[in-house]
C-alpha atoms as an extended CHARMM CRD file, in Angstrom:
* protein
*
       207  EXT
         1         1  LEU       CA            112.0640000000       29.3770000000       80.0680000000  PROA      1               0.0000000000
         2         2  ALA       CA            116.0480000000       28.9790000000       81.3760000000  PROA      2               0.0000000000
         3         3  PRO       CA            115.9090000000       29.5960000000       84.9590000000  PROA      3               0.0000000000
         4         4  ALA       CA            115.9880000000       33.4930000000       85.5790000000  PROA      4               0.0000000000
         5         5  ALA       CA            114.8270000000       34.5230000000       82.0830000000  PROA      5               0.0000000000
         6         6  SER       CA            111.8640000000       35.8370000000       81.4070000000  PROA      6               0.0000000000
         7         7  SER       CA            109.5790000000       37.0550000000       78.4980000000  PROA      7               0.0000000000
         8         8  SER       CA            107.0660000000       40.3700000000       77.8670000000  PROA      8               0.0000000000
         9         9  ILE       CA            104.0000000000       41.3120000000       76.0090000000  PROA      9               0.0000000000
        10        10  ALA       CA            102.7300000000       44.9640000000       75.9590000000  PROA      10              0.0000000000
        11        11  LEU       CA             98.6600000000       44.9780000000       76.0680000000  PROA      11              0.0000000000
        12        12  THR       CA             97.2440000000       47.9010000000       74.7190000000  PROA      12              0.0000000000
        13        13  VAL       CA             93.3910000000       48.6870000000       75.6810000000  PROA      13              0.0000000000
        14        14  ALA       CA             90.7710000000       51.0200000000       74.5970000000  PROA      14              0.0000000000
        15        15  VAL       CA             89.6120000000       52.8120000000       78.3480000000  PROA      15              0.0000000000
        16        16  ALA       CA             86.2370000000       53.7520000000       78.6340000000  PROA      16              0.0000000000
        17        17  ALA       CA             84.7470000000       56.8460000000       80.7390000000  PROA      17              0.0000000000
        18        18  ALA       CA             82.9590000000       53.9130000000       82.9250000000  PROA      18              0.0000000000
        19        19  ALA       CA             86.6330000000       52.3900000000       84.4510000000  PROA      19              0.0000000000
        20        20  ALA       CA             87.1960000000       55.7980000000       86.6030000000  PROA      20              0.0000000000
        21        21  PRO       CA             88.3440000000       56.5930000000       88.7160000000  PROA      21              0.0000000000
        22        22  SER       CA             90.5080000000       53.3370000000       89.2780000000  PROA      22              0.0000000000
        23        23  VAL       CA             90.7400000000       49.6520000000       87.2030000000  PROA      23              0.0000000000
        24        24  THR       CA             92.1350000000       47.0460000000       88.4390000000  PROA      24              0.0000000000
        25        25  ASN       CA             93.3620000000       44.3650000000       86.1120000000  PROA      25              0.0000000000
        26        26  ARG       CA             94.4240000000       40.8250000000       87.5410000000  PROA      26              0.0000000000
        27        27  ALA       CA             96.5610000000       38.3430000000       85.0220000000  PROA      27              0.0000000000
        28        28  HSD       CA             97.4600000000       34.9140000000       85.3910000000  PROA      28              0.0000000000
        29        29  VAL       CA            100.2480000000       32.7880000000       84.1360000000  PROA      29              0.0000000000
        30        30  ALA       CA             99.9120000000       28.8420000000       84.5110000000  PROA      30              0.0000000000
        31        31  THR       CA            102.7230000000       25.9210000000       82.8950000000  PROA      31              0.0000000000
        32        32  SER       CA            103.1230000000       21.9310000000       83.7370000000  PROA      32              0.0000000000
        33        33  ALA       CA            105.2290000000       21.0890000000       86.4340000000  PROA      33              0.0000000000
        34        34  ASP       CA            104.6590000000       25.0330000000       88.4550000000  PROA      34              0.0000000000
        35        35  GLY       CA            106.4230000000       24.3070000000       91.4270000000  PROA      35              0.0000000000
        36        36  ASN       CA            104.5430000000       27.4640000000       93.2480000000  PROA      36              0.0000000000
        37        37  ALA       CA            100.8880000000       28.4850000000       91.9160000000  PROA      37              0.0000000000
        38        38  ALA       CA            101.7850000000       31.7460000000       94.7920000000  PROA      38              0.0000000000
        39        39  THR       CA            103.3120000000       33.5580000000       92.0180000000  PROA      39              0.0000000000
        40        40  ASP       CA            101.1650000000       33.0550000000       89.4620000000  PROA      40              0.0000000000
        41        41  VAL       CA             98.9860000000       35.6870000000       89.8820000000  PROA      41              0.0000000000
        42        42  ALA       CA             99.8120000000       39.2200000000       89.3690000000  PROA      42              0.0000000000
        43        43  THR       CA             97.4070000000       42.4640000000       89.8570000000  PROA      43              0.0000000000
        44        44  ASP       CA             97.8090000000       45.9880000000       89.1770000000  PROA      44              0.0000000000
        45        45  ILE       CA             95.6390000000       48.8580000000       89.8900000000  PROA      45              0.0000000000
        46        46  ALA       CA             95.8230000000       51.6740000000       88.1420000000  PROA      46              0.0000000000
        47        47  SER       CA             94.3460000000       55.4970000000       88.7940000000  PROA      47              0.0000000000
        48        48  VAL       CA             91.6700000000       56.3770000000       85.5740000000  PROA      48              0.0000000000
        49        49  PHE       CA             90.9930000000       59.9910000000       84.6880000000  PROA      49              0.0000000000
        50        50  PRO       CA             87.5340000000       60.9650000000       83.5170000000  PROA      50              0.0000000000
        51        51  PRO       CA             86.9920000000       63.0850000000       80.1940000000  PROA      51              0.0000000000
        52        52  VAL       CA             88.2510000000       66.3020000000       81.6700000000  PROA      52              0.0000000000
        53        53  ASP       CA             88.6390000000       69.1120000000       78.7160000000  PROA      53              0.0000000000
        54        54  VAL       CA             89.7570000000       72.3700000000       80.3740000000  PROA      54              0.0000000000
        55        55  ALA       CA             90.5180000000       75.9880000000       78.7380000000  PROA      55              0.0000000000
        56        56  ILE       CA             92.4600000000       79.2490000000       78.8020000000  PROA      56              0.0000000000
        57        57  ALA       CA             91.4040000000       82.7740000000       77.6540000000  PROA      57              0.0000000000
        58        58  LYS       CA             93.8590000000       85.5430000000       78.0910000000  PROA      58              0.0000000000
        59        59  VAL       CA             92.2050000000       89.3160000000       77.8140000000  PROA      59              0.0000000000
        60        60  PRO       CA             95.2650000000       92.0610000000       77.9430000000  PROA      60              0.0000000000
        61        61  VAL       CA             94.0460000000       94.7330000000       80.1380000000  PROA      61              0.0000000000
        62        62  GLY       CA             94.4000000000       98.7600000000       79.2360000000  PROA      62              0.0000000000
        63        63  VAL       CA             97.1960000000      100.6940000000       78.2520000000  PROA      63              0.0000000000
        64        64  PHE       CA            100.4040000000       99.2430000000       77.6600000000  PROA      64              0.0000000000
        65        65  ARG       CA            103.4030000000      101.5520000000       77.9150000000  PROA      65              0.0000000000
        66        66  VAL       CA            107.2590000000      101.3280000000       77.9140000000  PROA      66              0.0000000000
        67        67  GLY       CA            108.0250000000      101.8780000000       81.8420000000  PROA      67              0.0000000000
        68        68  ALA       CA            104.8000000000      101.1760000000       83.0390000000  PROA      68              0.0000000000
        69        69  THR       CA            103.3480000000       98.2430000000       84.1480000000  PROA      69              0.0000000000
        70        70  GLY       CA            100.7540000000       95.6730000000       82.1950000000  PROA      70              0.0000000000
        71        71  THR       CA             97.8290000000       93.7350000000       83.0340000000  PROA      71              0.0000000000
        72        72  TYR       CA             97.0490000000       90.1200000000       81.4950000000  PROA      72              0.0000000000
        73        73  VAL       CA             93.9980000000       88.7550000000       83.0470000000  PROA      73              0.0000000000
        74        74  LEU       CA             93.5070000000       84.6230000000       82.7570000000  PROA      74              0.0000000000
        75        75  THR       CA             91.1000000000       82.8500000000       82.8340000000  PROA      75              0.0000000000
        76        76  VAL       CA             90.6410000000       78.3460000000       82.9220000000  PROA      76              0.0000000000
        77        77  THR       CA             86.9910000000       77.1340000000       82.5810000000  PROA      77              0.0000000000
        78        78  ASN       CA             86.2030000000       73.2430000000       82.3080000000  PROA      78              0.0000000000
        79        79  VAL       CA             84.4840000000       72.6810000000       79.3770000000  PROA      79              0.0000000000
        80        80  GLY       CA             83.9380000000       69.3310000000       79.7520000000  PROA      80              0.0000000000
        81        81  THR       CA             81.4690000000       67.0670000000       81.7020000000  PROA      81              0.0000000000
        82        82  ALA       CA             83.3950000000       65.9770000000       84.2710000000  PROA      82              0.0000000000
        83        83  SER       CA             84.8790000000       67.5710000000       87.3620000000  PROA      83              0.0000000000
        84        84  THR       CA             88.8060000000       68.0060000000       87.4220000000  PROA      84              0.0000000000
        85        85  VAL       CA             90.5770000000       65.5120000000       89.6240000000  PROA      85              0.0000000000
        86        86  GLY       CA             93.8260000000       67.3110000000       90.5120000000  PROA      86              0.0000000000
        87        87  PRO       CA             95.8540000000       70.3050000000       90.3810000000  PROA      87              0.0000000000
        88        88  ILE       CA             95.7010000000       72.7730000000       87.0950000000  PROA      88              0.0000000000
        89        89  THR       CA             98.7680000000       74.0840000000       86.1670000000  PROA      89              0.0000000000
        90        90  VAL       CA             98.9950000000       76.9500000000       84.1960000000  PROA      90              0.0000000000
        91        91  ILE       CA            102.3950000000       78.1960000000       82.2100000000  PROA      91              0.0000000000
        92        92  ASP       CA            102.9050000000       81.2970000000       80.4680000000  PROA      92              0.0000000000
        93        93  THR       CA            106.3990000000       82.4960000000       79.2520000000  PROA      93              0.0000000000
        94        94  LEU       CA            106.7270000000       86.1950000000       78.4200000000  PROA      94              0.0000000000
        95        95  PRO       CA            108.1920000000       87.7300000000       75.3960000000  PROA      95              0.0000000000
        96        96  THR       CA            110.7380000000       90.1440000000       74.9150000000  PROA      96              0.0000000000
        97        97  GLY       CA            110.2290000000       93.3460000000       76.9650000000  PROA      97              0.0000000000
        98        98  LEU       CA            107.7400000000       91.8260000000       79.5670000000  PROA      98              0.0000000000
        99        99  THR       CA            109.4660000000       91.0190000000       82.8760000000  PROA      99              0.0000000000
       100       100  PHE       CA            106.9560000000       89.5680000000       85.7890000000  PROA      100             0.0000000000
       101       101  ARG       CA            106.3310000000       91.8300000000       88.6250000000  PROA      101             0.0000000000
       102       102  SER       CA            103.1160000000       90.2800000000       90.3750000000  PROA      102             0.0000000000
       103       103  ALA       CA            100.0370000000       87.6790000000       89.9370000000  PROA      103             0.0000000000
       104       104  VAL       CA             96.8480000000       87.2330000000       92.1300000000  PROA      104             0.0000000000
       105       105  GLY       CA             93.9880000000       84.7630000000       91.9970000000  PROA      105             0.0000000000
       106       106  ALA       CA             91.4170000000       83.4490000000       95.1340000000  PROA      106             0.0000000000
       107       107  GLY       CA             92.7350000000       79.6540000000       95.1020000000  PROA      107             0.0000000000
       108       108  TRP       CA             96.3460000000       80.1580000000       92.5950000000  PROA      108             0.0000000000
       109       109  THR       CA             99.7710000000       80.3150000000       93.6810000000  PROA      109             0.0000000000
       110       110  CYS       CA            102.3300000000       82.0230000000       91.0190000000  PROA      110             0.0000000000
       111       111  THR       CA            106.3430000000       81.5850000000       90.3420000000  PROA      111             0.0000000000
       112       112  ALA       CA            108.8210000000       83.2590000000       87.8260000000  PROA      112             0.0000000000
       113       113  ALA       CA            112.2000000000       82.0780000000       86.4200000000  PROA      113             0.0000000000
       114       114  ALA       CA            113.9020000000       83.3500000000       83.1840000000  PROA      114             0.0000000000
       115       115  GLY       CA            110.8580000000       84.5650000000       81.8740000000  PROA      115             0.0000000000
       116       116  VAL       CA            108.5790000000       81.7980000000       82.4220000000  PROA      116             0.0000000000
       117       117  VAL       CA            105.2430000000       82.2440000000       84.9820000000  PROA      117             0.0000000000
       118       118  THR       CA            103.5070000000       79.4400000000       86.6620000000  PROA      118             0.0000000000
       119       119  CYS       CA            100.9530000000       79.4680000000       88.1160000000  PROA      119             0.0000000000
       120       120  ASN       CA             98.9610000000       76.1880000000       89.8010000000  PROA      120             0.0000000000
       121       121  THR       CA             95.9370000000       76.0630000000       91.6690000000  PROA      121             0.0000000000
       122       122  SER       CA             94.1980000000       73.0230000000       93.6760000000  PROA      122             0.0000000000
       123       123  SER       CA             91.1950000000       74.4870000000       92.9650000000  PROA      123             0.0000000000
       124       124  ILE       CA             88.1400000000       71.3970000000       91.6560000000  PROA      124             0.0000000000
       125       125  LEU       CA             86.7300000000       72.7920000000       89.0040000000  PROA      125             0.0000000000
       126       126  THR       CA             83.2760000000       71.1730000000       88.0270000000  PROA      126             0.0000000000
       127       127  PRO       CA             81.5050000000       71.5420000000       84.5090000000  PROA      127             0.0000000000
       128       128  GLY       CA             80.9210000000       74.6830000000       83.1090000000  PROA      128             0.0000000000
       129       129  ALA       CA             83.0480000000       76.6190000000       86.1790000000  PROA      129             0.0000000000
       130       130  SER       CA             86.5350000000       78.8170000000       85.5100000000  PROA      130             0.0000000000
       131       131  ALA       CA             88.9610000000       80.0780000000       87.9230000000  PROA      131             0.0000000000
       132       132  GLU       CA             91.0380000000       83.1820000000       87.0340000000  PROA      132             0.0000000000
       133       133  PHE       CA             94.0500000000       84.9770000000       87.8180000000  PROA      133             0.0000000000
       134       134  THR       CA             95.3860000000       88.1500000000       86.9650000000  PROA      134             0.0000000000
       135       135  LEU       CA             99.2320000000       88.3510000000       86.0420000000  PROA      135             0.0000000000
       136       136  ILE       CA            101.3860000000       92.2460000000       86.4080000000  PROA      136             0.0000000000
       137       137  VAL       CA            104.1050000000       92.8540000000       84.1410000000  PROA      137             0.0000000000
       138       138  ASP       CA            106.8360000000       95.3240000000       83.6300000000  PROA      138             0.0000000000
       139       139  ILE       CA            107.5600000000       97.1740000000       79.9800000000  PROA      139             0.0000000000
       140       140  ASP       CA            110.4050000000       97.9130000000       78.4150000000  PROA      140             0.0000000000
       141       141  LEU       CA            111.7650000000       98.9720000000       75.2630000000  PROA      141             0.0000000000
       142       142  ALA       CA            112.1150000000       95.9030000000       73.5730000000  PROA      142             0.0000000000
       143       143  ALA       CA            108.0480000000       95.5270000000       74.1980000000  PROA      143             0.0000000000
       144       144  LEU       CA            108.5690000000       98.0220000000       70.8920000000  PROA      144             0.0000000000
       145       145  PRO       CA            106.4270000000       98.1980000000       68.8390000000  PROA      145             0.0000000000
       146       146  SER       CA            103.7100000000       95.5280000000       69.8080000000  PROA      146             0.0000000000
       147       147  VAL       CA            104.2460000000       91.8170000000       72.0540000000  PROA      147             0.0000000000
       148       148  VAL       CA            102.5050000000       88.3710000000       71.5340000000  PROA      148             0.0000000000
       149       149  ASN       CA            101.9530000000       86.4000000000       74.5360000000  PROA      149             0.0000000000
       150       150  ARG       CA            101.1630000000       82.7590000000       74.5720000000  PROA      150             0.0000000000
       151       151  ALA       CA             99.9670000000       80.5160000000       77.9490000000  PROA      151             0.0000000000
       152       152  THR       CA             99.0110000000       77.0370000000       77.7140000000  PROA      152             0.0000000000
       153       153  VAL       CA             97.2620000000       74.8600000000       80.7950000000  PROA      153             0.0000000000
       154       154  SER       CA             96.7820000000       71.6410000000       81.8990000000  PROA      154             0.0000000000
       155       155  THR       CA             95.5090000000       69.0710000000       83.9950000000  PROA      155             0.0000000000
       156       156  PRO       CA             95.6380000000       65.6840000000       84.8810000000  PROA      156             0.0000000000
       157       157  GLY       CA             93.5790000000       63.7760000000       82.3170000000  PROA      157             0.0000000000
       158       158  ASP       CA             93.9490000000       66.8490000000       79.6100000000  PROA      158             0.0000000000
       159       159  ASP       CA             97.6250000000       67.3910000000       79.8520000000  PROA      159             0.0000000000
       160       160  ILE       CA             98.0830000000       68.2370000000       75.9470000000  PROA      160             0.0000000000
       161       161  ALA       CA             99.4140000000       71.1850000000       75.3750000000  PROA      161             0.0000000000
       162       162  ALA       CA             97.0900000000       71.9010000000       71.5600000000  PROA      162             0.0000000000
       163       163  GLY       CA             93.7250000000       72.9400000000       71.0760000000  PROA      163             0.0000000000
       164       164  ASN       CA             91.7230000000       74.6390000000       73.9060000000  PROA      164             0.0000000000
       165       165  ASN       CA             94.8310000000       74.0970000000       76.1480000000  PROA      165             0.0000000000
       166       166  VAL       CA             96.4490000000       76.7620000000       74.6220000000  PROA      166             0.0000000000
       167       167  VAL       CA             96.0380000000       80.7440000000       73.7440000000  PROA      167             0.0000000000
       168       168  THR       CA             97.4620000000       83.1480000000       72.0180000000  PROA      168             0.0000000000
       169       169  THR       CA             96.7280000000       87.0210000000       71.9700000000  PROA      169             0.0000000000
       170       170  ALA       CA             96.5670000000       89.2070000000       69.3810000000  PROA      170             0.0000000000
       171       171  PRO       CA             99.6830000000       91.7410000000       68.7060000000  PROA      171             0.0000000000
       172       172  VAL       CA             99.3520000000       94.1920000000       71.8750000000  PROA      172             0.0000000000
       173       173  VAL       CA            100.0770000000       97.5620000000       71.1390000000  PROA      173             0.0000000000
       174       174  VAL       CA            103.0920000000       98.9270000000       72.6980000000  PROA      174             0.0000000000
       175       175  SER       CA            103.7410000000      102.7020000000       73.0740000000  PROA      175             0.0000000000
       176       176  ASP       CA            106.2440000000      104.5350000000       74.5570000000  PROA      176             0.0000000000
       177       177  ALA       CA            105.7520000000      108.1910000000       76.6330000000  PROA      177             0.0000000000
       178       178  GLY       CA            108.6750000000      109.6560000000       76.0440000000  PROA      178             0.0000000000
       179       179  LEU       CA            109.2890000000      113.9240000000       76.7320000000  PROA      179             0.0000000000
       180       180  SER       CA            112.0220000000      116.1920000000       75.2310000000  PROA      180             0.0000000000
       181       181  ILE       CA            112.4920000000      119.5080000000       76.8170000000  PROA      181             0.0000000000
       182       182  GLU       CA            114.2810000000      122.6260000000       74.9760000000  PROA      182             0.0000000000
       183       183  LYS       CA            114.9320000000      125.7140000000       76.4540000000  PROA      183             0.0000000000
       184       184  ALA       CA            115.4820000000      128.7200000000       74.9470000000  PROA      184             0.0000000000
       185       185  ALA       CA            116.4300000000      132.6570000000       75.8920000000  PROA      185             0.0000000000
       186       186  GLY       CA            114.9020000000      135.0290000000       73.5990000000  PROA      186             0.0000000000
       187       187  ARG       CA            118.1260000000      137.4320000000       73.7160000000  PROA      187             0.0000000000
       188       188  SER       CA            122.0260000000      136.0870000000       73.4870000000  PROA      188             0.0000000000
       189       189  VAL       CA            122.8770000000      139.4150000000       75.5770000000  PROA      189             0.0000000000
       190       190  VAL       CA            121.3610000000      140.2440000000       78.4190000000  PROA      190             0.0000000000
       191       191  GLU       CA            122.7260000000      143.7930000000       80.2340000000  PROA      191             0.0000000000
       192       192  ILE       CA            122.4110000000      143.4550000000       85.1670000000  PROA      192             0.0000000000
       193       193  ALA       CA            118.7350000000      144.2920000000       86.1120000000  PROA      193             0.0000000000
       194       194  GLU       CA            117.3190000000      143.8670000000       82.3530000000  PROA      194             0.0000000000
       195       195  ILE       CA            114.5560000000      141.4260000000       81.7270000000  PROA      195             0.0000000000
       196       196  VAL       CA            114.9050000000      138.2570000000       79.5080000000  PROA      196             0.0000000000
       197       197  ASP       CA            112.3010000000      135.8150000000       78.5350000000  PROA      197             0.0000000000
       198       198  TYR       CA            112.3250000000      132.0290000000       78.0500000000  PROA      198             0.0000000000
       199       199  GLU       CA            111.0050000000      129.9630000000       76.4480000000  PROA      199             0.0000000000
       200       200  ILE       CA            109.9250000000      125.8680000000       77.5750000000  PROA      200             0.0000000000
       201       201  THR       CA            109.5000000000      123.7770000000       74.8780000000  PROA      201             0.0000000000
       202       202  VAL       CA            107.8820000000      120.3130000000       75.6900000000  PROA      202             0.0000000000
       203       203  ARG       CA            107.6570000000      117.6670000000       72.9600000000  PROA      203             0.0000000000
       204       204  ALA       CA            105.7570000000      113.8890000000       72.9890000000  PROA      204             0.0000000000
       205       205  THR       CA            108.7340000000      111.9440000000       70.9800000000  PROA      205             0.0000000000
       206       206  GLY       CA            106.8830000000      108.9420000000       72.1750000000  PROA      206             0.0000000000
       207       207  THR       CA            104.2090000000      106.8750000000       70.3820000000  PROA      207             0.0000000000
């Protein structure tokens, strides 16, 4: 190597469960006529996450009706063999016709922007433990006749948006509780002091 030149090597290793929670790797370089042995050793400490596996479920609750609110319950469960080691994030992209109203759940904080709801919790889930929150949405006409909703979950050590990290609800039927009213007099001509009957008809125009 010429002065100030460098050369690099990419080293790929398999990570076993025994490497958690961190691993220290030390490398040494040697060459003849090396005048500074103090720089011949490099050490790197890398965090190693245990084999965490979280799964997400999402269930619509009750009737979804235009002009009203709809409710989903989202549940994250640790289905792996090790406790989670960092924050858990759920991202829910709302379909057309649904607008974020609120979300509540012990330990969860949620925000929404441009139809994407992001919820986080720092709760540690031991194997088999779950954390859930309730998502409330407003429903407008664009949701007719049904909506399909998709959400993902991620956490350090399990952040691939596939498999049980993704949930897509079955189509939820949305109804439109529209009403119309008609009013008709029994006679078209009425004299002063006469009595006239009116017929009022209310019809359900929704689905």
